[in-house]
């Protein structure tokens, strides 16, 4: 969580690798390149912050995606500050 934005990775989720993002009642699926696959966050600023966070943590996200797909616990990733 950062700036009211909640980012989740689900176990046994479908490809391509992505995160589920929630902000003020809006939801979106965003891949690790920052593309919105589905939904809308309702805020260009929130989307920009999520994309910045993904860019900073793409390696960690990829590792967590692989752990989640294997049914293992994911590692926490630092929020955007």
PDB file of C-alpha atoms in Angstrom, residues 20-75:
ATOM      1  CA  UNK A  20      -4.321  -6.118  -9.226  1.00  0.00           C
ATOM      2  CA  UNK A  21      -4.533  -2.480  -8.188  1.00  0.00           C
ATOM      3  CA  UNK A  22      -7.285  -0.743  -6.220  1.00  0.00           C
ATOM      4  CA  UNK A  23      -7.665   2.981  -5.656  1.00  0.00           C
ATOM      5  CA  UNK A  24     -10.725   4.787  -4.240  1.00  0.00           C
ATOM      6  CA  UNK A  25     -13.141   2.076  -5.370  1.00  0.00           C
ATOM      7  CA  UNK A  26     -11.583   1.695  -8.828  1.00  0.00           C
ATOM      8  CA  UNK A  27      -9.789  -1.481  -9.886  1.00  0.00           C
ATOM      9  CA  UNK A  28      -7.342  -2.327 -12.652  1.00  0.00           C
ATOM     10  CA  UNK A  29      -5.037  -5.130 -13.763  1.00  0.00           C
ATOM     11  CA  UNK A  30      -1.635  -3.774 -14.756  1.00  0.00           C
ATOM     12  CA  UNK A  31       1.190  -5.812 -16.287  1.00  0.00           C
ATOM     13  CA  UNK A  32       4.847  -5.447 -15.351  1.00  0.00           C
ATOM     14  CA  UNK A  33       5.421  -3.067 -18.269  1.00  0.00           C
ATOM     15  CA  UNK A  34       2.798  -0.671 -16.867  1.00  0.00           C
ATOM     16  CA  UNK A  35       0.068  -1.499 -19.392  1.00  0.00           C
ATOM     17  CA  UNK A  36      -3.515  -1.484 -18.132  1.00  0.00           C
ATOM     18  CA  UNK A  37      -4.924  -4.888 -19.081  1.00  0.00           C
ATOM     19  CA  UNK A  38      -8.382  -4.301 -17.656  1.00  0.00           C
ATOM     20  CA  UNK A  39     -10.193  -1.703 -15.593  1.00  0.00           C
ATOM     21  CA  UNK A  40      -9.413   1.872 -14.652  1.00  0.00           C
ATOM     22  CA  UNK A  41      -7.974   3.510 -11.544  1.00  0.00           C
ATOM     23  CA  UNK A  42     -10.026   6.670 -12.060  1.00  0.00           C
ATOM     24  CA  UNK A  43      -6.923   8.818 -11.598  1.00  0.00           C
ATOM     25  CA  UNK A  44      -4.029   9.557 -13.942  1.00  0.00           C
ATOM     26  CA  UNK A  45      -1.895  10.415 -10.910  1.00  0.00           C
ATOM     27  CA  UNK A  46      -2.565   7.039  -9.244  1.00  0.00           C
ATOM     28  CA  UNK A  47      -1.742   5.245 -12.503  1.00  0.00           C
ATOM     29  CA  UNK A  48       1.503   7.238 -12.857  1.00  0.00           C
ATOM     30  CA  UNK A  49       2.481   6.314  -9.278  1.00  0.00           C
ATOM     31  CA  UNK A  50       1.749   2.623  -9.876  1.00  0.00           C
ATOM     32  CA  UNK A  51       3.795   2.657 -13.086  1.00  0.00           C
ATOM     33  CA  UNK A  52       6.686   4.338 -11.255  1.00  0.00           C
ATOM     34  CA  UNK A  53       6.494   1.710  -8.497  1.00  0.00           C
ATOM     35  CA  UNK A  54       6.409  -1.144 -11.031  1.00  0.00           C
ATOM     36  CA  UNK A  55       9.472   0.299 -12.829  1.00  0.00           C
ATOM     37  CA  UNK A  56      11.379   0.427  -9.531  1.00  0.00           C
ATOM     38  CA  UNK A  57      10.422  -3.114  -8.484  1.00  0.00           C
ATOM     39  CA  UNK A  58       9.958  -5.121 -11.685  1.00  0.00           C
ATOM     40  CA  UNK A  59      12.596  -7.683 -10.619  1.00  0.00           C
ATOM     41  CA  UNK A  60      10.945  -8.222  -7.245  1.00  0.00           C
ATOM     42  CA  UNK A  61       7.513  -8.408  -8.863  1.00  0.00           C
ATOM     43  CA  UNK A  62       8.725 -11.052 -11.291  1.00  0.00           C
ATOM     44  CA  UNK A  63      10.155 -13.099  -8.420  1.00  0.00           C
ATOM     45  CA  UNK A  64       6.917 -12.772  -6.430  1.00  0.00           C
ATOM     46  CA  UNK A  65       4.857 -13.721  -9.498  1.00  0.00           C
ATOM     47  CA  UNK A  66       6.889 -16.923  -9.866  1.00  0.00           C
ATOM     48  CA  UNK A  67       6.586 -17.693  -6.136  1.00  0.00           C
ATOM     49  CA  UNK A  68       2.824 -17.133  -6.201  1.00  0.00           C
ATOM     50  CA  UNK A  69       2.397 -19.325  -9.288  1.00  0.00           C
ATOM     51  CA  UNK A  70       4.321 -22.063  -7.439  1.00  0.00           C
ATOM     52  CA  UNK A  71       1.980 -21.720  -4.440  1.00  0.00           C
ATOM     53  CA  UNK A  72       4.693 -20.270  -2.219  1.00  0.00           C
ATOM     54  CA  UNK A  73       4.635 -17.191  -0.006  1.00  0.00           C
ATOM     55  CA  UNK A  74       5.556 -13.939  -1.710  1.00  0.00           C
ATOM     56  CA  UNK A  75       8.030 -11.414  -0.376  1.00  0.00           C
TER      57      UNK A  75
END
